[in-house]
Amino acid sequence: MIKFCTHCGANVSFEIPAGDALPRHVCKCCGHIHYENPRLVVGCVAAWENRILLCRRAIEPRLGYWTLPAGFMENGETTAEAATRETFEEAGADIIVDAPFAMVSIAHINQVHLFYRGRLASETHAAGDESLEVGLMLPEDIPWKDMAFRSVTLCLERYLEDLSQGRFGFHESALGPLGKTL
Amino acid sequence: MIKFCTHCGANVSFEIPAGDALPRHVCKCCGHIHYENPRLVVGCVAAWENRILLCRRAIEPRLGYWTLPAGFMENGETTAEAATRETFEEAGADIIVDAPFAMVSIAHINQVHLFYRGRLASETHAAGDESLEVGLMLPEDIPWKDMAFRSVTLCLERYLEDLSQGRFGFHESALGPLGKTL
């Protein structure tokens, strides 16, 4: 929540600027407009032979649950670089990124989740600071009931479907609040 | 540039928070960390019969140059909704979104450009506040030398290539600073 101006420290108001259509936090003193936009969370379905790299989260939200390596994209990097960095940070694995695979809009939390598909450069992997453990799992061993995020479940389902058909596409979808159909 | 804390109005320092890897603007008083992340610019290649909807910009940057309808994604919407909204705002056209088509990372300006492909629901179109004029252009009439942004040129090139092959894919790429190869 923005209460003070990042430029001058004065109070902001929440109003629609001239020529705009949506309310923004506008500085009452210097006029600076604070735009807020959705964030990209970028990750990867990384394979080694017929196994998939999964991480068990050591941090909230969803501590203790399983996820694909993924995290907030940083300024100054490409989406593919973000996927590579996050996979190294969370799972200690060097990957070769193959292609974008799934994109999930989650409007109610102002996020877009983007997953690449790729391969481990070697079998090396190890839990990073944000993971309790990491594992290369066979599809039949994926802990579906203990997944951290619906976007990850959705991505893994599409991945296994495409894998079984021998042909990978790019999958777009959207998720609404839990308990509501979109 | 963040100088003051959005939560308490105190001065911020630029330092690496404990457990983090990158410097952030951290409040010296309340400790609030101000994360800054890349923004998504979302637009559409919208077709009507064999013509493509283009806009000539009425605003900086690149005032007077041609572009696809596109703009910053807003909180609370999906990527497809952003493409639809921007096309209506800038070109007065209702579109049917078909699929994500091109994604371009532009790391040096902290942006990801995402273009859908779609179709106009009717031939209706009209310049919005941010456009000097809009037009449905035949491929041979596209003003390649007067395009506003390289990501738009890249997207249109891929679109026409895919169109000529009768098969649309999803295209990922990255652009570096002008004059530098990536």
PDB file of N, CA, C and O in Angstrom, chain A residues 149-181:
ATOM      1  N   PHE A 149       1.136 -24.669  -5.610  1.00  0.00           N
ATOM      2  CA  PHE A 149       0.368 -23.679  -6.373  1.00  0.00           C
ATOM      3  C   PHE A 149      -0.395 -24.338  -7.520  1.00  0.00           C
ATOM      4  O   PHE A 149       0.117 -25.244  -8.173  1.00  0.00           O
ATOM      5  N   ARG A 150      -1.611 -23.829  -7.767  1.00  0.00           N
ATOM      6  CA  ARG A 150      -2.419 -24.381  -8.852  1.00  0.00           C
ATOM      7  C   ARG A 150      -1.780 -24.174 -10.219  1.00  0.00           C
ATOM      8  O   ARG A 150      -1.937 -25.002 -11.122  1.00  0.00           O
ATOM      9  N   SER A 151      -1.048 -23.068 -10.390  1.00  0.00           N
ATOM     10  CA  SER A 151      -0.403 -22.837 -11.693  1.00  0.00           C
ATOM     11  C   SER A 151       0.649 -23.908 -11.979  1.00  0.00           C
ATOM     12  O   SER A 151       0.853 -24.309 -13.127  1.00  0.00           O
ATOM     13  N   VAL A 152       1.306 -24.387 -10.927  1.00  0.00           N
ATOM     14  CA  VAL A 152       2.330 -25.428 -11.084  1.00  0.00           C
ATOM     15  C   VAL A 152       1.675 -26.759 -11.448  1.00  0.00           C
ATOM     16  O   VAL A 152       2.134 -27.477 -12.345  1.00  0.00           O
ATOM     17  N   THR A 153       0.582 -27.078 -10.775  1.00  0.00           N
ATOM     18  CA  THR A 153      -0.167 -28.296 -11.101  1.00  0.00           C
ATOM     19  C   THR A 153      -0.624 -28.263 -12.556  1.00  0.00           C
ATOM     20  O   THR A 153      -0.437 -29.227 -13.312  1.00  0.00           O
ATOM     21  N   LEU A 154      -1.197 -27.146 -12.942  1.00  0.00           N
ATOM     22  CA  LEU A 154      -1.692 -26.965 -14.305  1.00  0.00           C
ATOM     23  C   LEU A 154      -0.560 -27.151 -15.325  1.00  0.00           C
ATOM     24  O   LEU A 154      -0.714 -27.844 -16.341  1.00  0.00           O
ATOM     25  N   CYS A 155       0.573 -26.546 -15.041  1.00  0.00           N
ATOM     26  CA  CYS A 155       1.717 -26.641 -15.947  1.00  0.00           C
ATOM     27  C   CYS A 155       2.211 -28.083 -16.067  1.00  0.00           C
ATOM     28  O   CYS A 155       2.478 -28.575 -17.174  1.00  0.00           O
ATOM     29  N   LEU A 156       2.316 -28.765 -14.925  1.00  0.00           N
ATOM     30  CA  LEU A 156       2.792 -30.158 -14.952  1.00  0.00           C
ATOM     31  C   LEU A 156       1.806 -31.073 -15.679  1.00  0.00           C
ATOM     32  O   LEU A 156       2.215 -31.990 -16.408  1.00  0.00           O
ATOM     33  N   GLU A 157       0.514 -30.836 -15.501  1.00  0.00           N
ATOM     34  CA  GLU A 157      -0.498 -31.637 -16.213  1.00  0.00           C
ATOM     35  C   GLU A 157      -0.348 -31.478 -17.725  1.00  0.00           C
ATOM     36  O   GLU A 157      -0.350 -32.459 -18.471  1.00  0.00           O
ATOM     37  N   ARG A 158      -0.219 -30.217 -18.168  1.00  0.00           N
ATOM     38  CA  ARG A 158      -0.046 -29.954 -19.605  1.00  0.00           C
ATOM     39  C   ARG A 158       1.241 -30.594 -20.116  1.00  0.00           C
ATOM     40  O   ARG A 158       1.293 -31.142 -21.212  1.00  0.00           O
ATOM     41  N   TYR A 159       2.284 -30.520 -19.303  1.00  0.00           N
ATOM     42  CA  TYR A 159       3.580 -31.055 -19.707  1.00  0.00           C
ATOM     43  C   TYR A 159       3.496 -32.568 -19.940  1.00  0.00           C
ATOM     44  O   TYR A 159       3.972 -33.081 -20.957  1.00  0.00           O
ATOM     45  N   LEU A 160       2.869 -33.257 -19.002  1.00  0.00           N
ATOM     46  CA  LEU A 160       2.771 -34.715 -19.135  1.00  0.00           C
ATOM     47  C   LEU A 160       1.850 -35.111 -20.292  1.00  0.00           C
ATOM     48  O   LEU A 160       2.115 -36.100 -20.990  1.00  0.00           O
ATOM     49  N   GLU A 161       0.797 -34.328 -20.515  1.00  0.00           N
ATOM     50  CA  GLU A 161      -0.072 -34.567 -21.675  1.00  0.00           C
ATOM     51  C   GLU A 161       0.715 -34.428 -22.979  1.00  0.00           C
ATOM     52  O   GLU A 161       0.651 -35.281 -23.868  1.00  0.00           O
ATOM     53  N   ASP A 162       1.450 -33.303 -23.078  1.00  0.00           N
ATOM     54  CA  ASP A 162       2.233 -33.061 -24.303  1.00  0.00           C
ATOM     55  C   ASP A 162       3.309 -34.120 -24.475  1.00  0.00           C
ATOM     56  O   ASP A 162       3.568 -34.579 -25.595  1.00  0.00           O
ATOM     57  N   LEU A 163       3.933 -34.488 -23.365  1.00  0.00           N
ATOM     58  CA  LEU A 163       4.987 -35.511 -23.403  1.00  0.00           C
ATOM     59  C   LEU A 163       4.422 -36.820 -23.956  1.00  0.00           C
ATOM     60  O   LEU A 163       5.046 -37.471 -24.807  1.00  0.00           O
ATOM     61  N   SER A 164       3.213 -37.172 -23.511  1.00  0.00           N
ATOM     62  CA  SER A 164       2.611 -38.442 -23.946  1.00  0.00           C
ATOM     63  C   SER A 164       2.233 -38.390 -25.431  1.00  0.00           C
ATOM     64  O   SER A 164       2.133 -39.418 -26.088  1.00  0.00           O
ATOM     65  N   GLN A 165       2.016 -37.184 -25.931  1.00  0.00           N
ATOM     66  CA  GLN A 165       1.684 -37.032 -27.357  1.00  0.00           C
ATOM     67  C   GLN A 165       2.916 -36.769 -28.213  1.00  0.00           C
ATOM     68  O   GLN A 165       2.807 -36.621 -29.442  1.00  0.00           O
ATOM     69  N   GLY A 166       4.066 -36.654 -27.560  1.00  0.00           N
ATOM     70  CA  GLY A 166       5.305 -36.451 -28.302  1.00  0.00           C
ATOM     71  C   GLY A 166       5.409 -35.103 -28.989  1.00  0.00           C
ATOM     72  O   GLY A 166       6.126 -34.943 -29.985  1.00  0.00           O
ATOM     73  N   ARG A 167       4.717 -34.107 -28.441  1.00  0.00           N
ATOM     74  CA  ARG A 167       4.671 -32.815 -29.126  1.00  0.00           C
ATOM     75  C   ARG A 167       4.333 -31.729 -28.109  1.00  0.00           C
ATOM     76  O   ARG A 167       3.286 -31.767 -27.475  1.00  0.00           O
ATOM     77  N   PHE A 168       5.248 -30.764 -27.962  1.00  0.00           N
ATOM     78  CA  PHE A 168       5.033 -29.701 -26.984  1.00  0.00           C
ATOM     79  C   PHE A 168       4.464 -28.446 -27.634  1.00  0.00           C
ATOM     80  O   PHE A 168       4.960 -27.989 -28.669  1.00  0.00           O
ATOM     81  N   GLY A 169       3.441 -27.873 -27.018  1.00  0.00           N
ATOM     82  CA  GLY A 169       2.865 -26.610 -27.480  1.00  0.00           C
ATOM     83  C   GLY A 169       3.178 -25.496 -26.494  1.00  0.00           C
ATOM     84  O   GLY A 169       4.058 -25.627 -25.637  1.00  0.00           O
ATOM     85  N   PHE A 170       2.455 -24.387 -26.626  1.00  0.00           N
ATOM     86  CA  PHE A 170       2.504 -23.302 -25.643  1.00  0.00           C
ATOM     87  C   PHE A 170       1.090 -23.143 -25.120  1.00  0.00           C
ATOM     88  O   PHE A 170       0.140 -23.006 -25.900  1.00  0.00           O
ATOM     89  N   HIS A 171       0.955 -23.197 -23.802  1.00  0.00           N
ATOM     90  CA  HIS A 171      -0.369 -23.275 -23.193  1.00  0.00           C
ATOM     91  C   HIS A 171      -0.679 -22.030 -22.387  1.00  0.00           C
ATOM     92  O   HIS A 171       0.068 -21.675 -21.471  1.00  0.00           O
ATOM     93  N   GLU A 172      -1.787 -21.394 -22.708  1.00  0.00           N
ATOM     94  CA  GLU A 172      -2.196 -20.204 -21.977  1.00  0.00           C
ATOM     95  C   GLU A 172      -3.430 -20.508 -21.161  1.00  0.00           C
ATOM     96  O   GLU A 172      -4.340 -21.200 -21.634  1.00  0.00           O
ATOM     97  N   SER A 173      -3.472 -19.980 -19.947  1.00  0.00           N
ATOM     98  CA  SER A 173      -4.697 -20.124 -19.167  1.00  0.00           C
ATOM     99  C   SER A 173      -4.771 -19.041 -18.100  1.00  0.00           C
ATOM    100  O   SER A 173      -3.863 -18.223 -17.964  1.00  0.00           O
ATOM    101  N   ALA A 174      -5.864 -19.053 -17.368  1.00  0.00           N
ATOM    102  CA  ALA A 174      -6.075 -18.079 -16.301  1.00  0.00           C
ATOM    103  C   ALA A 174      -6.666 -18.801 -15.107  1.00  0.00           C
ATOM    104  O   ALA A 174      -7.425 -19.760 -15.269  1.00  0.00           O
ATOM    105  N   LEU A 175      -6.300 -18.364 -13.936  1.00  0.00           N
ATOM    106  CA  LEU A 175      -6.854 -18.919 -12.701  1.00  0.00           C
ATOM    107  C   LEU A 175      -7.510 -17.801 -11.899  1.00  0.00           C
ATOM    108  O   LEU A 175      -6.932 -16.725 -11.746  1.00  0.00           O
ATOM    109  N   GLY A 176      -8.700 -18.086 -11.388  1.00  0.00           N
ATOM    110  CA  GLY A 176      -9.389 -17.134 -10.521  1.00  0.00           C
ATOM    111  C   GLY A 176      -9.170 -17.511  -9.065  1.00  0.00           C
ATOM    112  O   GLY A 176      -8.441 -18.451  -8.759  1.00  0.00           O
ATOM    113  N   PRO A 177      -9.832 -16.781  -8.160  1.00  0.00           N
ATOM    114  CA  PRO A 177      -9.717 -17.117  -6.737  1.00  0.00           C
ATOM    115  C   PRO A 177     -10.196 -18.545  -6.488  1.00  0.00           C
ATOM    116  O   PRO A 177     -11.097 -19.029  -7.168  1.00  0.00           O
ATOM    117  N   LEU A 178      -9.594 -19.214  -5.528  1.00  0.00           N
ATOM    118  CA  LEU A 178      -9.989 -20.578  -5.171  1.00  0.00           C
ATOM    119  C   LEU A 178     -11.478 -20.632  -4.852  1.00  0.00           C
ATOM    120  O   LEU A 178     -12.009 -19.760  -4.170  1.00  0.00           O
ATOM    121  N   GLY A 179     -12.129 -21.657  -5.371  1.00  0.00           N
ATOM    122  CA  GLY A 179     -13.547 -21.815  -5.073  1.00  0.00           C
ATOM    123  C   GLY A 179     -14.447 -21.063  -6.030  1.00  0.00           C
ATOM    124  O   GLY A 179     -15.659 -21.179  -5.955  1.00  0.00           O
ATOM    125  N   LYS A 180     -13.843 -20.281  -6.929  1.00  0.00           N
ATOM    126  CA  LYS A 180     -14.639 -19.605  -7.954  1.00  0.00           C
ATOM    127  C   LYS A 180     -14.196 -20.121  -9.315  1.00  0.00           C
ATOM    128  O   LYS A 180     -13.009 -20.310  -9.554  1.00  0.00           O
ATOM    129  N   THR A 181     -15.154 -20.367 -10.193  1.00  0.00           N
ATOM    130  CA  THR A 181     -14.779 -20.723 -11.556  1.00  0.00           C
ATOM    131  C   THR A 181     -14.558 -19.422 -12.311  1.00  0.00           C
ATOM    132  O   THR A 181     -15.206 -18.418 -12.046  1.00  0.00           O
TER     133      THR A 181
END
